[in-house]
GROMACS .gro file of N, CA and C in nm:
model
  270
    1MET      N    1   5.824  26.525   2.069
    1MET     CA    2   5.958  26.479   2.107
    1MET      C    3   5.971  26.329   2.071
    2SER      N    4   6.091  26.287   2.064
    2SER     CA    5   6.119  26.146   2.037
    2SER      C    6   6.122  26.064   2.164
    3ALA      N    7   6.149  25.940   2.155
    3ALA     CA    8   6.160  25.861   2.277
    3ALA      C    9   6.280  25.901   2.361
    4SER      N   10   6.382  25.946   2.294
    4SER     CA   11   6.497  25.989   2.372
    4SER      C   12   6.467  26.122   2.441
    5GLY      N   13   6.366  26.194   2.394
    5GLY     CA   14   6.325  26.320   2.463
    5GLY      C   15   6.225  26.287   2.573
    6ARG      N   16   6.194  26.163   2.595
    6ARG     CA   17   6.110  26.113   2.706
    6ARG      C   18   5.961  26.149   2.690
    7LEU      N   19   5.920  26.187   2.570
    7LEU     CA   20   5.779  26.210   2.540
    7LEU      C   21   5.738  26.127   2.418
    8LEU      N   22   5.651  26.037   2.433
    8LEU     CA   23   5.613  25.948   2.321
    8LEU      C   24   5.472  25.975   2.272
    9THR      N   25   5.454  25.974   2.148
    9THR     CA   26   5.320  25.986   2.091
    9THR      C   27   5.302  25.875   1.991
   10ALA      N   28   5.180  25.827   1.975
   10ALA     CA   29   5.148  25.720   1.882
   10ALA      C   30   5.055  25.781   1.773
   11THR      N   31   5.068  25.733   1.657
   11THR     CA   32   4.980  25.778   1.549
   11THR      C   33   4.830  25.758   1.580
   12GLY      N   34   4.754  25.861   1.569
   12GLY     CA   35   4.612  25.854   1.599
   12GLY      C   36   4.578  25.876   1.744
   13VAL      N   37   4.676  25.885   1.832
   13VAL     CA   38   4.650  25.903   1.974
   13VAL      C   39   4.668  26.053   2.003
   14LYS      N   40   4.573  26.115   2.067
   14LYS     CA   41   4.572  26.260   2.089
   14LYS      C   42   4.645  26.300   2.225
   15THR      N   43   4.680  26.201   2.301
   15THR     CA   44   4.753  26.234   2.425
   15THR      C   45   4.891  26.177   2.423
   16ALA      N   46   4.987  26.246   2.479
   16ALA     CA   47   5.124  26.200   2.487
   16ALA      C   48   5.151  26.137   2.623
   17VAL      N   49   5.250  26.050   2.629
   17VAL     CA   50   5.292  25.986   2.753
   17VAL      C   51   5.425  26.039   2.797
   18ASP      N   52   5.428  26.096   2.916
   18ASP     CA   53   5.555  26.144   2.973
   18ASP      C   54   5.622  26.021   3.038
   19VAL      N   55   5.716  25.964   2.969
   19VAL     CA   56   5.780  25.841   3.012
   19VAL      C   57   5.855  25.859   3.141
   20THR      N   58   5.919  25.972   3.158
   20THR     CA   59   5.991  25.998   3.284
   20THR      C   60   5.895  26.004   3.402
   21ARG      N   61   5.787  26.068   3.389
   21ARG     CA   62   5.688  26.073   3.496
   21ARG      C   63   5.628  25.935   3.526
   22LEU      N   64   5.601  25.862   3.418
   22LEU     CA   65   5.551  25.727   3.430
   22LEU      C   66   5.646  25.638   3.506
   23GLN      N   67   5.777  25.644   3.474
   23GLN     CA   68   5.878  25.567   3.540
   23GLN      C   69   5.887  25.606   3.692
   24GLU      N   70   5.872  25.734   3.722
   24GLU     CA   71   5.877  25.783   3.857
   24GLU      C   72   5.758  25.728   3.935
   25MET      N   73   5.640  25.729   3.877
   25MET     CA   74   5.519  25.681   3.942
   25MET      C   75   5.531  25.532   3.968
   26ILE      N   76   5.584  25.452   3.872
   26ILE     CA   77   5.601  25.311   3.892
   26ILE      C   78   5.702  25.282   3.996
   27SER      N   79   5.806  25.367   4.008
   27SER     CA   80   5.905  25.342   4.111
   27SER      C   81   5.853  25.357   4.255
   28HIS      N   82   5.736  25.427   4.268
   28HIS     CA   83   5.681  25.449   4.402
   28HIS      C   84   5.579  25.337   4.439
   29ILE      N   85   5.557  25.241   4.355
   29ILE     CA   86   5.462  25.134   4.379
   29ILE      C   87   5.514  25.045   4.494
   30ASP      N   88   5.430  25.020   4.594
   30ASP     CA   89   5.469  24.932   4.706
   30ASP      C   90   5.424  24.794   4.667
   31TYR      N   91   5.517  24.713   4.620
   31TYR     CA   92   5.484  24.581   4.569
   31TYR      C   93   5.433  24.483   4.675
   32SER      N   94   5.477  24.501   4.797
   32SER     CA   95   5.427  24.414   4.905
   32SER      C   96   5.275  24.450   4.930
   33GLN      N   97   5.240  24.574   4.918
   33GLN     CA   98   5.102  24.611   4.936
   33GLN      C   99   5.017  24.558   4.819
   34VAL      N  100   5.073  24.561   4.697
   34VAL     CA  101   5.004  24.506   4.585
   34VAL      C  102   4.977  24.359   4.601
   35ARG      N  103   5.081  24.285   4.650
   35ARG     CA  104   5.064  24.140   4.676
   35ARG      C  105   4.954  24.116   4.779
   36GLN      N  106   4.958  24.192   4.885
   36GLN     CA  107   4.857  24.184   4.993
   36GLN      C  108   4.718  24.203   4.942
   37ARG      N  109   4.701  24.308   4.863
   37ARG     CA  110   4.568  24.341   4.808
   37ARG      C  111   4.519  24.235   4.710
   38ARG      N  112   4.613  24.177   4.638
   38ARG     CA  113   4.582  24.065   4.543
   38ARG      C  114   4.534  23.946   4.620
   39GLN      N  115   4.600  23.919   4.732
   39GLN     CA  116   4.555  23.803   4.820
   39GLN      C  117   4.418  23.827   4.873
   40VAL      N  118   4.390  23.950   4.920
   40VAL     CA  119   4.253  23.978   4.972
   40VAL      C  120   4.152  23.966   4.865
   41PHE      N  121   4.181  24.020   4.743
   41PHE     CA  122   4.093  24.006   4.629
   41PHE      C  123   4.065  23.864   4.596
   42ALA      N  124   4.169  23.781   4.594
   42ALA     CA  125   4.155  23.637   4.562
   42ALA      C  126   4.060  23.566   4.663
   43ARG      N  127   4.082  23.598   4.795
   43ARG     CA  128   3.992  23.536   4.896
   43ARG      C  129   3.850  23.587   4.880
   44LEU      N  130   3.832  23.718   4.856
   44LEU     CA  131   3.700  23.774   4.830
   44LEU      C  132   3.635  23.706   4.711
   45TYR      N  133   3.705  23.694   4.600
   45TYR     CA  134   3.654  23.628   4.484
   45TYR      C  135   3.612  23.484   4.508
   46ASN      N  136   3.699  23.407   4.574
   46ASN     CA  137   3.669  23.267   4.605
   46ASN      C  138   3.546  23.257   4.695
   47GLU      N  139   3.541  23.344   4.795
   47GLU     CA  140   3.421  23.342   4.887
   47GLU      C  141   3.295  23.376   4.809
   48ALA      N  142   3.302  23.470   4.715
   48ALA     CA  143   3.187  23.506   4.637
   48ALA      C  144   3.143  23.389   4.551
   49ARG      N  145   3.237  23.320   4.488
   49ARG     CA  146   3.210  23.208   4.410
   49ARG      C  147   3.144  23.095   4.489
   50ILE      N  148   3.192  23.078   4.609
   50ILE     CA  149   3.125  22.970   4.696
   50ILE      C  150   2.984  23.011   4.734
   51SER      N  151   2.960  23.142   4.752
   51SER     CA  152   2.835  23.192   4.798
   51SER      C  153   2.732  23.202   4.685
   52GLU      N  154   2.774  23.190   4.563
   52GLU     CA  155   2.679  23.212   4.450
   52GLU      C  156   2.574  23.102   4.447
   53GLU      N  157   2.455  23.136   4.393
   53GLU     CA  158   2.355  23.039   4.372
   53GLU      C  159   2.369  22.989   4.226
   54PRO      N  160   2.361  22.856   4.212
   54PRO     CA  161   2.376  22.797   4.079
   54PRO      C  162   2.280  22.862   3.977
   55GLY      N  163   2.336  22.913   3.865
   55GLY     CA  164   2.256  22.973   3.764
   55GLY      C  165   2.212  23.114   3.784
   56LYS      N  166   2.233  23.168   3.906
   56LYS     CA  167   2.194  23.302   3.941
   56LYS      C  168   2.305  23.394   3.973
   57GLY      N  169   2.419  23.339   4.028
   57GLY     CA  170   2.526  23.421   4.067
   57GLY      C  171   2.510  23.459   4.214
   58ILE      N  172   2.578  23.561   4.259
   58ILE     CA  173   2.568  23.605   4.400
   58ILE      C  174   2.478  23.724   4.409
   59GLY      N  175   2.394  23.729   4.509
   59GLY     CA  176   2.303  23.841   4.531
   59GLY      C  177   2.380  23.974   4.562
   60PHE      N  178   2.312  24.081   4.530
   60PHE     CA  179   2.371  24.213   4.553
   60PHE      C  180   2.401  24.239   4.699
   61THR      N  181   2.306  24.207   4.787
   61THR     CA  182   2.322  24.231   4.929
   61THR      C  183   2.432  24.138   4.980
   62ALA      N  184   2.436  24.013   4.939
   62ALA     CA  185   2.543  23.922   4.988
   62ALA      C  186   2.679  23.971   4.944
   63MET      N  187   2.688  24.025   4.825
   63MET     CA  188   2.823  24.078   4.779
   63MET      C  189   2.856  24.208   4.859
   64LEU      N  190   2.757  24.286   4.888
   64LEU     CA  191   2.786  24.405   4.973
   64LEU      C  192   2.836  24.365   5.109
   65MET      N  193   2.779  24.263   5.167
   65MET     CA  194   2.823  24.215   5.299
   65MET      C  195   2.964  24.164   5.286
   66LEU      N  196   2.998  24.093   5.180
   66LEU     CA  197   3.133  24.041   5.165
   66LEU      C  198   3.234  24.161   5.150
   67LEU      N  199   3.195  24.256   5.069
   67LEU     CA  200   3.283  24.369   5.051
   67LEU      C  201   3.303  24.444   5.182
   68ALA      N  202   3.195  24.463   5.261
   68ALA     CA  203   3.210  24.525   5.388
   68ALA      C  204   3.303  24.451   5.477
   69HIS      N  205   3.286  24.318   5.478
   69HIS     CA  206   3.372  24.238   5.566
   69HIS      C  207   3.516  24.253   5.526
   70TYR      N  208   3.548  24.252   5.399
   70TYR     CA  209   3.686  24.256   5.358
   70TYR      C  210   3.744  24.399   5.357
   71LYS      N  211   3.662  24.502   5.345
   71LYS     CA  212   3.716  24.640   5.335
   71LYS      C  213   3.698  24.715   5.467
   72LEU      N  214   3.606  24.681   5.553
   72LEU     CA  215   3.579  24.764   5.668
   72LEU      C  216   3.603  24.699   5.802
   73ILE      N  217   3.591  24.566   5.805
   73ILE     CA  218   3.594  24.491   5.932
   73ILE      C  219   3.734  24.439   5.955
   74GLU      N  220   3.795  24.471   6.071
   74GLU     CA  221   3.923  24.410   6.108
   74GLU      C  222   3.887  24.279   6.185
   75ASP      N  223   3.919  24.161   6.135
   75ASP     CA  224   3.889  24.037   6.196
   75ASP      C  225   3.929  24.028   6.341
   76GLU      N  226   4.048  24.066   6.376
   76GLU     CA  227   4.096  24.056   6.514
   76GLU      C  228   4.011  24.143   6.609
   77GLU      N  229   3.985  24.264   6.568
   77GLU     CA  230   3.906  24.360   6.651
   77GLU      C  231   3.765  24.304   6.665
   78ALA      N  232   3.702  24.253   6.559
   78ALA     CA  233   3.568  24.200   6.563
   78ALA      C  234   3.563  24.078   6.659
   79LEU      N  235   3.664  23.990   6.652
   79LEU     CA  236   3.663  23.873   6.740
   79LEU      C  237   3.682  23.913   6.886
   80GLN      N  238   3.761  24.012   6.915
   80GLN     CA  239   3.776  24.059   7.052
   80GLN      C  240   3.653  24.121   7.101
   81TYR      N  241   3.576  24.193   7.017
   81TYR     CA  242   3.451  24.254   7.050
   81TYR      C  243   3.349  24.143   7.080
   82VAL      N  244   3.340  24.041   6.997
   82VAL     CA  245   3.253  23.929   7.022
   82VAL      C  246   3.285  23.865   7.147
   83HIS      N  247   3.416  23.839   7.177
   83HIS     CA  248   3.459  23.776   7.298
   83HIS      C  249   3.415  23.857   7.422
   84LEU      N  250   3.425  23.989   7.415
   84LEU     CA  251   3.384  24.069   7.524
   84LEU      C  252   3.232  24.069   7.547
   85LEU      N  253   3.156  24.066   7.439
   85LEU     CA  254   3.009  24.055   7.450
   85LEU      C  255   2.971  23.922   7.511
   86LEU      N  256   3.040  23.812   7.473
   86LEU     CA  257   3.008  23.684   7.535
   86LEU      C  258   3.042  23.678   7.679
   87GLU      N  259   3.149  23.743   7.721
   87GLU     CA  260   3.186  23.749   7.866
   87GLU      C  261   3.082  23.826   7.944
   88GLU      N  262   3.036  23.934   7.889
   88GLU     CA  263   2.938  24.021   7.958
   88GLU      C  264   2.808  23.947   7.970
   89SER      N  265   2.771  23.866   7.876
   89SER     CA  266   2.641  23.798   7.886
   89SER      C  267   2.638  23.687   7.984
   90HIS      N  268   2.754  23.637   8.028
   90HIS     CA  269   2.760  23.531   8.129
   90HIS      C  270   2.770  23.579   8.265
   0.00000   0.00000   0.00000
């Protein structure tokens, strides 16, 4: 089909692109969530750059810990938990 038929093919490419479906998928993108994820990634990247050893980069375990912190740990909940632990110890 032609572009007006909403199915495009390129010479040498064996798969076609359904433009209508692609447009529908793009219309469902939550851009505020994309911005938020980009900010998290930027903070993670900057923290990894700060943590790297000169000439060696960042260690595997250190990067895993950073990823766990950014993907699994809710800062507010963790701080409340630490606060409760400190109160119990006194």
